[in-house]
Coordinates of C-alpha atoms in Angstrom, one line a residue:
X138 CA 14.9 -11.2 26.4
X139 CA 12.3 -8.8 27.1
X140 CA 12.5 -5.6 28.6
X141 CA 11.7 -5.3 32.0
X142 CA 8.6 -6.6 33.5
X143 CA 6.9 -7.7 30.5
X144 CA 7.2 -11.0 30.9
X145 CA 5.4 -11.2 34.3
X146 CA 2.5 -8.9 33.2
X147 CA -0.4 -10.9 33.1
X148 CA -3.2 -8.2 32.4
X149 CA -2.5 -6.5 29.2
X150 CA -4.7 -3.5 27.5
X151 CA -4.5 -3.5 24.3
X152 CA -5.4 -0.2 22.4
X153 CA -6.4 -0.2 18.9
X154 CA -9.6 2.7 18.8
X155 CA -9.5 2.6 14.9
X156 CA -12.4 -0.1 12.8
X157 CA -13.0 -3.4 11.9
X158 CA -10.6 -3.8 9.1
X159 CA -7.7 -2.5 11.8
X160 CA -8.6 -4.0 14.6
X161 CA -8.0 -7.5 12.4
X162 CA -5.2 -6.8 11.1
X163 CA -3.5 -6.2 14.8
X164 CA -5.1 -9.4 15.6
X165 CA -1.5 -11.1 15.1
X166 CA 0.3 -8.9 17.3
X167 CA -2.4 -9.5 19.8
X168 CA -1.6 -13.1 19.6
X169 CA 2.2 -12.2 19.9
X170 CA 1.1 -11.0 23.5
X171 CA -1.2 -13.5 24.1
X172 CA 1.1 -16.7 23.5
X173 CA 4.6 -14.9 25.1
X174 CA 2.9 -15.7 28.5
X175 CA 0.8 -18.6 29.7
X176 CA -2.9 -17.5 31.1
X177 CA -2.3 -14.0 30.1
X178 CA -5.6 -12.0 29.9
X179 CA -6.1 -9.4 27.1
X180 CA -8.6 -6.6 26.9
X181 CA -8.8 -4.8 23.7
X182 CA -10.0 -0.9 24.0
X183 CA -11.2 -0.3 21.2
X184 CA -14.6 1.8 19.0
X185 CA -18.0 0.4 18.7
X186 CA -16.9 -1.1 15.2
X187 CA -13.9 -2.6 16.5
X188 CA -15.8 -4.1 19.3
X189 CA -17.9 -6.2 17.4
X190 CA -15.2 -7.9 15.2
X191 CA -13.0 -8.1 18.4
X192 CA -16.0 -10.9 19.6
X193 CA -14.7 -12.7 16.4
X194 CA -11.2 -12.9 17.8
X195 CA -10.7 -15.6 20.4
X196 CA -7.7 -14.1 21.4
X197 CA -9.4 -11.4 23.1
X198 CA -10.7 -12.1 26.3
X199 CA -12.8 -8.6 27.0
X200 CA -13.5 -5.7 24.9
X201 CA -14.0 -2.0 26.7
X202 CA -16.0 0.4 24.3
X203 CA -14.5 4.0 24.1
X204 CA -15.3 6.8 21.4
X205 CA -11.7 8.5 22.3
X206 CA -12.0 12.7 21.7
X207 CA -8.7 12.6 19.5
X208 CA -10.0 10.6 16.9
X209 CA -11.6 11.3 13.6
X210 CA -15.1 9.5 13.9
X211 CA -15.8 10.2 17.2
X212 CA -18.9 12.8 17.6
X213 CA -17.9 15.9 19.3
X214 CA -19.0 16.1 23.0
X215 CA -18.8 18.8 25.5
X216 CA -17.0 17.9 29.1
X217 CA -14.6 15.1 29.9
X218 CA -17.3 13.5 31.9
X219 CA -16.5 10.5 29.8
X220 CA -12.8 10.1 29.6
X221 CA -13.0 11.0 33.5
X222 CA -15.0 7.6 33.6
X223 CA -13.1 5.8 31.4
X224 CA -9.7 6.2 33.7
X225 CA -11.6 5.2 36.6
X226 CA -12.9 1.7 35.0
X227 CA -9.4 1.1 33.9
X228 CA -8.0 1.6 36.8
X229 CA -10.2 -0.5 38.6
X230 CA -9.2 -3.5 35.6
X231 CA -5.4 -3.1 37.4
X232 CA -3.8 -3.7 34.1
X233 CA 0.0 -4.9 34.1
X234 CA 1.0 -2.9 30.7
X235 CA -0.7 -1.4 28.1
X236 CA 0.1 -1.9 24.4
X237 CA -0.8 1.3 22.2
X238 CA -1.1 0.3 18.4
X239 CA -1.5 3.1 16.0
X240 CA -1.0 3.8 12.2
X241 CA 1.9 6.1 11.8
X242 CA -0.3 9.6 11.5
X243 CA -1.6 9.0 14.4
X244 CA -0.3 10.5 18.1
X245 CA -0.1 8.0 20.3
X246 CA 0.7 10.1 23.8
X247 CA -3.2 11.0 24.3
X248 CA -3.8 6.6 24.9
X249 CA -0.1 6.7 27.2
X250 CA -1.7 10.1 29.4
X251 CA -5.0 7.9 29.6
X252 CA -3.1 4.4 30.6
X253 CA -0.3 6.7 33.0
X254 CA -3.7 8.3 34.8
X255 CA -5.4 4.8 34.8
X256 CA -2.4 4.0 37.0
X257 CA -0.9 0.9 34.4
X258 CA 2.9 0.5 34.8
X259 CA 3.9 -0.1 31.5
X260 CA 3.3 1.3 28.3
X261 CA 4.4 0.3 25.0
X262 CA 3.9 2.2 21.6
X263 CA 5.4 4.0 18.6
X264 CA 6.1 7.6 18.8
X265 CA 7.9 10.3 16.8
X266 CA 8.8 12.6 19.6
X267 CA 10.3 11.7 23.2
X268 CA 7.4 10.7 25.1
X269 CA 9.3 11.2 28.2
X270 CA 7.1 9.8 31.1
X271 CA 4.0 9.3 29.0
X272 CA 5.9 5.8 27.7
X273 CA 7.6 3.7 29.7
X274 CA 9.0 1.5 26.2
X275 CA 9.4 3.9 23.4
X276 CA 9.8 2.6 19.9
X277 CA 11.2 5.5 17.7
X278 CA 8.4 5.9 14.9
X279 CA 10.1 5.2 11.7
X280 CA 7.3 5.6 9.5
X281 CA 7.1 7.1 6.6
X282 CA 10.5 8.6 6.5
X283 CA 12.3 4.9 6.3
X284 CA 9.5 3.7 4.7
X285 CA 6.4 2.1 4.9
X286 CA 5.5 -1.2 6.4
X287 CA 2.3 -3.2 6.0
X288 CA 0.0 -2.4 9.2
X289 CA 0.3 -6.2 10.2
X290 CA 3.8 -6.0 10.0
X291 CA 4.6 -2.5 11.6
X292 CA 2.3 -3.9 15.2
X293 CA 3.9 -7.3 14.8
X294 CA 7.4 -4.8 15.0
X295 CA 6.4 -3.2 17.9
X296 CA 5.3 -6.2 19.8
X297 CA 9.1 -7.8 19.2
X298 CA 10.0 -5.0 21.0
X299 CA 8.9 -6.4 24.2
X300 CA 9.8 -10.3 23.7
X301 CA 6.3 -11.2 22.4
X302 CA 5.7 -13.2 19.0
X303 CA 3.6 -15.0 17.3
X304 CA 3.5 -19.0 16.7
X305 CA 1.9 -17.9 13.2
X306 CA 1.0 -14.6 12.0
X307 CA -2.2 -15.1 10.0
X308 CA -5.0 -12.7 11.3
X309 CA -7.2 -14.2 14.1
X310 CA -11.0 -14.4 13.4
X311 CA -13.2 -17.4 14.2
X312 CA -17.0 -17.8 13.4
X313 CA -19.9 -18.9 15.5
X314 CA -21.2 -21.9 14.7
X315 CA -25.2 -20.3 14.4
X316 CA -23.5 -18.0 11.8
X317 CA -22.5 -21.1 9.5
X318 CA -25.9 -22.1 9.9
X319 CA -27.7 -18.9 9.2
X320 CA -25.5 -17.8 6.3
X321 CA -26.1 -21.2 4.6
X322 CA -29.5 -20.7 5.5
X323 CA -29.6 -17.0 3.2
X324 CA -28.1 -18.3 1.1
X325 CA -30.8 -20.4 0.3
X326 CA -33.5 -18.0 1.0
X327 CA -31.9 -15.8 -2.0
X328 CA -32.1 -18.3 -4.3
X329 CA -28.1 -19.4 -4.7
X330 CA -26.9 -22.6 -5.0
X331 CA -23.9 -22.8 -2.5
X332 CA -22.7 -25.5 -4.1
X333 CA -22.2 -24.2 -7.9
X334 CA -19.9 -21.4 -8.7
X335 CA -20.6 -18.0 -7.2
X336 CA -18.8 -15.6 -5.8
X337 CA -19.4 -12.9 -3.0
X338 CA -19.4 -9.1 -4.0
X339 CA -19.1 -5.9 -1.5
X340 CA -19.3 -2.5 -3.2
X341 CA -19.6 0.0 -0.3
X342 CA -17.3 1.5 1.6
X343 CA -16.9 4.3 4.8
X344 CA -14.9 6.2 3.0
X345 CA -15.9 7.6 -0.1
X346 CA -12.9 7.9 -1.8
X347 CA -12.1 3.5 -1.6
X348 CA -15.1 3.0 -3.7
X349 CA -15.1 1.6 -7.0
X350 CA -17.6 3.3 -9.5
X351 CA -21.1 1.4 -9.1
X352 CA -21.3 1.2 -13.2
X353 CA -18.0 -0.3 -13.2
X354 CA -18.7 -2.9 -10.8
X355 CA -21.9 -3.5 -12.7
X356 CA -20.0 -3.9 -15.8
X357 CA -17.9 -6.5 -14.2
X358 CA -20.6 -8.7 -12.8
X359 CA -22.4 -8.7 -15.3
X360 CA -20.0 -10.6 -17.4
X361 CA -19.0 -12.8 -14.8
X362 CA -22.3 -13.7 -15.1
X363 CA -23.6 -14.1 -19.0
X364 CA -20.1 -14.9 -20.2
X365 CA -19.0 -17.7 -17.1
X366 CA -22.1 -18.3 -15.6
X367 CA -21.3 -16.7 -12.2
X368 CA -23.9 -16.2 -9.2
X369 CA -23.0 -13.0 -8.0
X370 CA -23.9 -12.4 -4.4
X371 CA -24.2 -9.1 -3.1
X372 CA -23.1 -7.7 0.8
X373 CA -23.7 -4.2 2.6
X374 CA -24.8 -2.7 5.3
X375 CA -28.7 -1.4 5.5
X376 CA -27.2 1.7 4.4
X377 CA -25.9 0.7 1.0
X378 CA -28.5 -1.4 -0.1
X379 CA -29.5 1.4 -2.6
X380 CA -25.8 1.0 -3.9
X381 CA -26.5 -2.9 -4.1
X382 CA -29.7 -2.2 -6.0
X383 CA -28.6 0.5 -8.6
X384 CA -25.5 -1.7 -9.4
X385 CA -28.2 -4.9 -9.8
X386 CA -30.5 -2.5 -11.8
X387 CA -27.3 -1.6 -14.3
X388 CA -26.5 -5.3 -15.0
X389 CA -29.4 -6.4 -16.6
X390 CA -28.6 -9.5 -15.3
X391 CA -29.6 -12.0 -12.7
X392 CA -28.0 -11.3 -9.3
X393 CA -28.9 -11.8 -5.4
X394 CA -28.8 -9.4 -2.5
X395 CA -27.9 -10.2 1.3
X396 CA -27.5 -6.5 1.5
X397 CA -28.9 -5.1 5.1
X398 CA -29.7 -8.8 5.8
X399 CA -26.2 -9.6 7.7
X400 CA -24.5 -9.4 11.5
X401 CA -20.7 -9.4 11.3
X402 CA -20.8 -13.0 12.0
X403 CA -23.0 -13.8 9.5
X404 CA -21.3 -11.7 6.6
X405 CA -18.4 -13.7 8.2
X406 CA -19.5 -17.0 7.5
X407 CA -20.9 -15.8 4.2
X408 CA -17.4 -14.7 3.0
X409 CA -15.5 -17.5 4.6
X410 CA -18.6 -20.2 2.6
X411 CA -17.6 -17.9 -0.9
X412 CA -15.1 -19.2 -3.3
X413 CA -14.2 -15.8 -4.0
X414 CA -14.7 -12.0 -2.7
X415 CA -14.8 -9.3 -4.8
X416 CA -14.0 -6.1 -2.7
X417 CA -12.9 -2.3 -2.3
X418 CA -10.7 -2.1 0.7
X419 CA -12.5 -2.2 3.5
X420 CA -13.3 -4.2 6.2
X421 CA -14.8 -7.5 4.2
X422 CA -11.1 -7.5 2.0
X423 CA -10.0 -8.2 5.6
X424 CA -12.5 -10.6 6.4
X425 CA -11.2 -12.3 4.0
X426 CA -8.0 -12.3 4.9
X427 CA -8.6 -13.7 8.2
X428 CA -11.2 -16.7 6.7
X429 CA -8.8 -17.8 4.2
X430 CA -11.0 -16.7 1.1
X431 CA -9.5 -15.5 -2.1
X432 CA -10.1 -11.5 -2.5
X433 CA -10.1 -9.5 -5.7
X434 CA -9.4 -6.2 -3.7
X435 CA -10.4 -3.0 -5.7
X436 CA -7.3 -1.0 -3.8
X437 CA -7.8 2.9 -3.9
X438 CA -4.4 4.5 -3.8
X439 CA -5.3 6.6 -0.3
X440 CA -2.5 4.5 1.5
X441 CA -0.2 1.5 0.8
X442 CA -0.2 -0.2 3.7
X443 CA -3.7 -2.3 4.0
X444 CA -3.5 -4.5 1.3
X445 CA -4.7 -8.3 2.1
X446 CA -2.6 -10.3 4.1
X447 CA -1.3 -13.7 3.8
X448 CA -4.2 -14.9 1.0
X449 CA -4.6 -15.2 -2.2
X450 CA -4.9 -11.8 -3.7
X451 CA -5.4 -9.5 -6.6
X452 CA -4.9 -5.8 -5.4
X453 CA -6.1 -3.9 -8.5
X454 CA -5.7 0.0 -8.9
X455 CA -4.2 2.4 -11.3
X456 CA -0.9 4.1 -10.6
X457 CA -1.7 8.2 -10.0
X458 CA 0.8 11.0 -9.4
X459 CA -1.3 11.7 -6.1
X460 CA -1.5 8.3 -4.7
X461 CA -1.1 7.9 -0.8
X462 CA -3.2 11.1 0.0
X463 CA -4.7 9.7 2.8
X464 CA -7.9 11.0 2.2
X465 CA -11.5 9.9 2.4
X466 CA -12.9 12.7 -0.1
X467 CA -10.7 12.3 -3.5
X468 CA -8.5 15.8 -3.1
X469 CA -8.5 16.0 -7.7
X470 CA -12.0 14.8 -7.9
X471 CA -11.5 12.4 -10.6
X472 CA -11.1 9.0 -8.6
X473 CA -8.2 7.8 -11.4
X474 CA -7.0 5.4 -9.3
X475 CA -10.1 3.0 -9.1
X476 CA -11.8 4.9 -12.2
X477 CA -9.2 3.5 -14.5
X478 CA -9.5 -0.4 -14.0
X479 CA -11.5 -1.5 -16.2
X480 CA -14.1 -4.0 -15.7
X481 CA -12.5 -6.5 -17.5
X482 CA -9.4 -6.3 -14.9
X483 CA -11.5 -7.3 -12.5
X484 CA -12.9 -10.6 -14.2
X485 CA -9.7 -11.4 -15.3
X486 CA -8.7 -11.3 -12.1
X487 CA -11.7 -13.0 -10.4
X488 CA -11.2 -15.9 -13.1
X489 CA -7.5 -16.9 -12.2
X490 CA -8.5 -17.3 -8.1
X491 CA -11.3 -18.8 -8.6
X492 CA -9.8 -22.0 -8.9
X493 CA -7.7 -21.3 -5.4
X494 CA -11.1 -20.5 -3.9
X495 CA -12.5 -23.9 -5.4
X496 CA -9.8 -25.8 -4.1
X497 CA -9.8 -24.4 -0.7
X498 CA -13.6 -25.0 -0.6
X499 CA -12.8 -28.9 -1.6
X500 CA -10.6 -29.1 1.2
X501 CA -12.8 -27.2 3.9
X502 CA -15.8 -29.6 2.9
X503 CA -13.0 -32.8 3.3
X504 CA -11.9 -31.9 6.5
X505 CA -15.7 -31.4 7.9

């Protein structure tokens, strides 16, 4: 049973203000809340980046845009002319609950003061300290003193809480039919052959720290293809298509760029069309995740808990004494935990899911 009044509220926020990569991998917790009730509505509040993978997710029925003061990427502004604004358009959305997801270093009472101002009865997260009126269902933070969950699992956790779970807990992401279209369309225009063996790689990442050395991943593509005949495909924003160029330069080797060329749908149809992605963690390993595509995942030892979930996976790092460091900048400077894979790692790896990703690709073109 849950506790009560959640199983009559019928307008739920849910709060997730991180990324892409986050806001996905809440998605199944999301669902949880979704399918506990028939013809409940869900809003996600969430940041510009999470908003546009949240129109990927049909589980969400509106999105609401809002750069929150306490977080880390938000651009420092003077007044609280916004956040005054943002309690009155919640307000006016007379939510039932709110459900407040967070990773466990972040404070969740600043979201519960907004939802308690906005005037929503209930209000559901993880905290370390009593929250007193701030929450009205408090789940005692366990993280990272019992240990450490995956991030799917620790929001799936907090959902249960309440009575809510999912029929399945695969991440939710769906894409438009016009991105099918238009990625199979590039694909064409770049010169690869959908239909041969290729496989999909993303060098670039926010954070500086998850990035795999450029000469590394050049070394690997580069023999995936002169030594198995690969197409190598490279994704990245507008802003790292130098980094897509320099690695192409340093293979010496035949290679094609989407780089700068791609919506989120698109990049999403591109990745779920791929027999394989090749990956830092970042938002695309989660892509991935969510399309069903096999993911060589270049997994920089910043945190544990991100890794892909529920597909076929090869999470490659090097084991460092400072691992978990939570840092975007490398604290030592030397980047040993993606610095010591070697290339050949990640062909090695690419070549035994390959065949999952061929298979899978044989079944998606069987079924359409």
């Amino acid at each position: 049973m849950s506790p009560a009044g959640w199983d009559s509220a019928a307008r739920v926020l849910c709060v997730r203000l991180d990324t892409l990569g986050d806001v996905l991998m809440t998605t199944p917790a999301i669902r949880a809340i979704r399918e506990s009730r028939a013809e409940r509505h869900i809003t996600l509040l969430t940041s510009k980046p999470g908003a546009a993978v949240a129109a990927l997710v049909p589980v969400i029925d509106d999105v609401i845009v809002y750069e929150a003061p306490w977080m880390k990427s938000t651009p420092p502004r003077s007044g609280a002319r916004v956040d005054l604004a943002m309690i009155e358009r919640l307000r006016a959305c007379t939510f039932d609950a709110a459900v407040i997801f967070t990773v466990y270093s972040q404070n969740p009472l600043p979201a519960a003061l907004l939802c308690l101002l906005a005037g929503i009865p209930l209000r559901l997260a993880h905290c370390r300290e009593n929250p007193y009126q701030l929450l009205t269902n408090w789940i005692r933070d366990p993280e990272p003193e019992q240990g450490i969950r995956h991030e799917v699992q620790r929001q799936l956790d907090l959902v249960a809480e309440v009575g809510c779970a999912p029929r399945d807990a695969t991440l939710s992401l769906r894409v438009p039919q016009r991105a099918w279209h238009r990625a199979s369309s590039l694909l064409r225009s770049v010169g690869v052959d959908a239909e041969g063996t290729w496989v999909v790689v993303h060098p670039g990442a926010t954070a500086p720290s998850r990035r795999y050395p450029p000469e590394l991943f050049a070394r690997a593509a580069a023999e995936l293809s002169a030594k198995h005949g690969m197409q190598i495909v490279f994704t990245g924003s507008a802003q790292e298509e130098a980094l897509v160029d320099a690695i192409r330069g340093a293979m010496h080797m035949p290679s094609h760029s989407l780089a700068g060329r791609l919506s989120l749908a698109d990049l999403a149809a591109v990745i779920a069309r791929a027999p394989l992605l090749i990956s830092n963690n970042t938002g695309p390993a989660h892509i991935a995740a969510a399309v069903g595509t096999p993911v060589v995942d270049l997994y920089a030892l910043t945190n544990p808990q991100h890794t892909p979930w529920h597909v076929s996976a090869r999470v490659l790092s090097h084991d460092v004494p400072c691992k978990y460091c939570y840092r975007s900048e490398c604290p030592m400077g030397h980047h040993a935990c993606l610095r010591q894979v070697a290339p050949r790692d990640v062909v090695n790896a690419a070549l035994e899911l390959l065949g999952t990703g061929q298979q899978r690709r044989r079944a998606l073109r069987a079924a359409s």
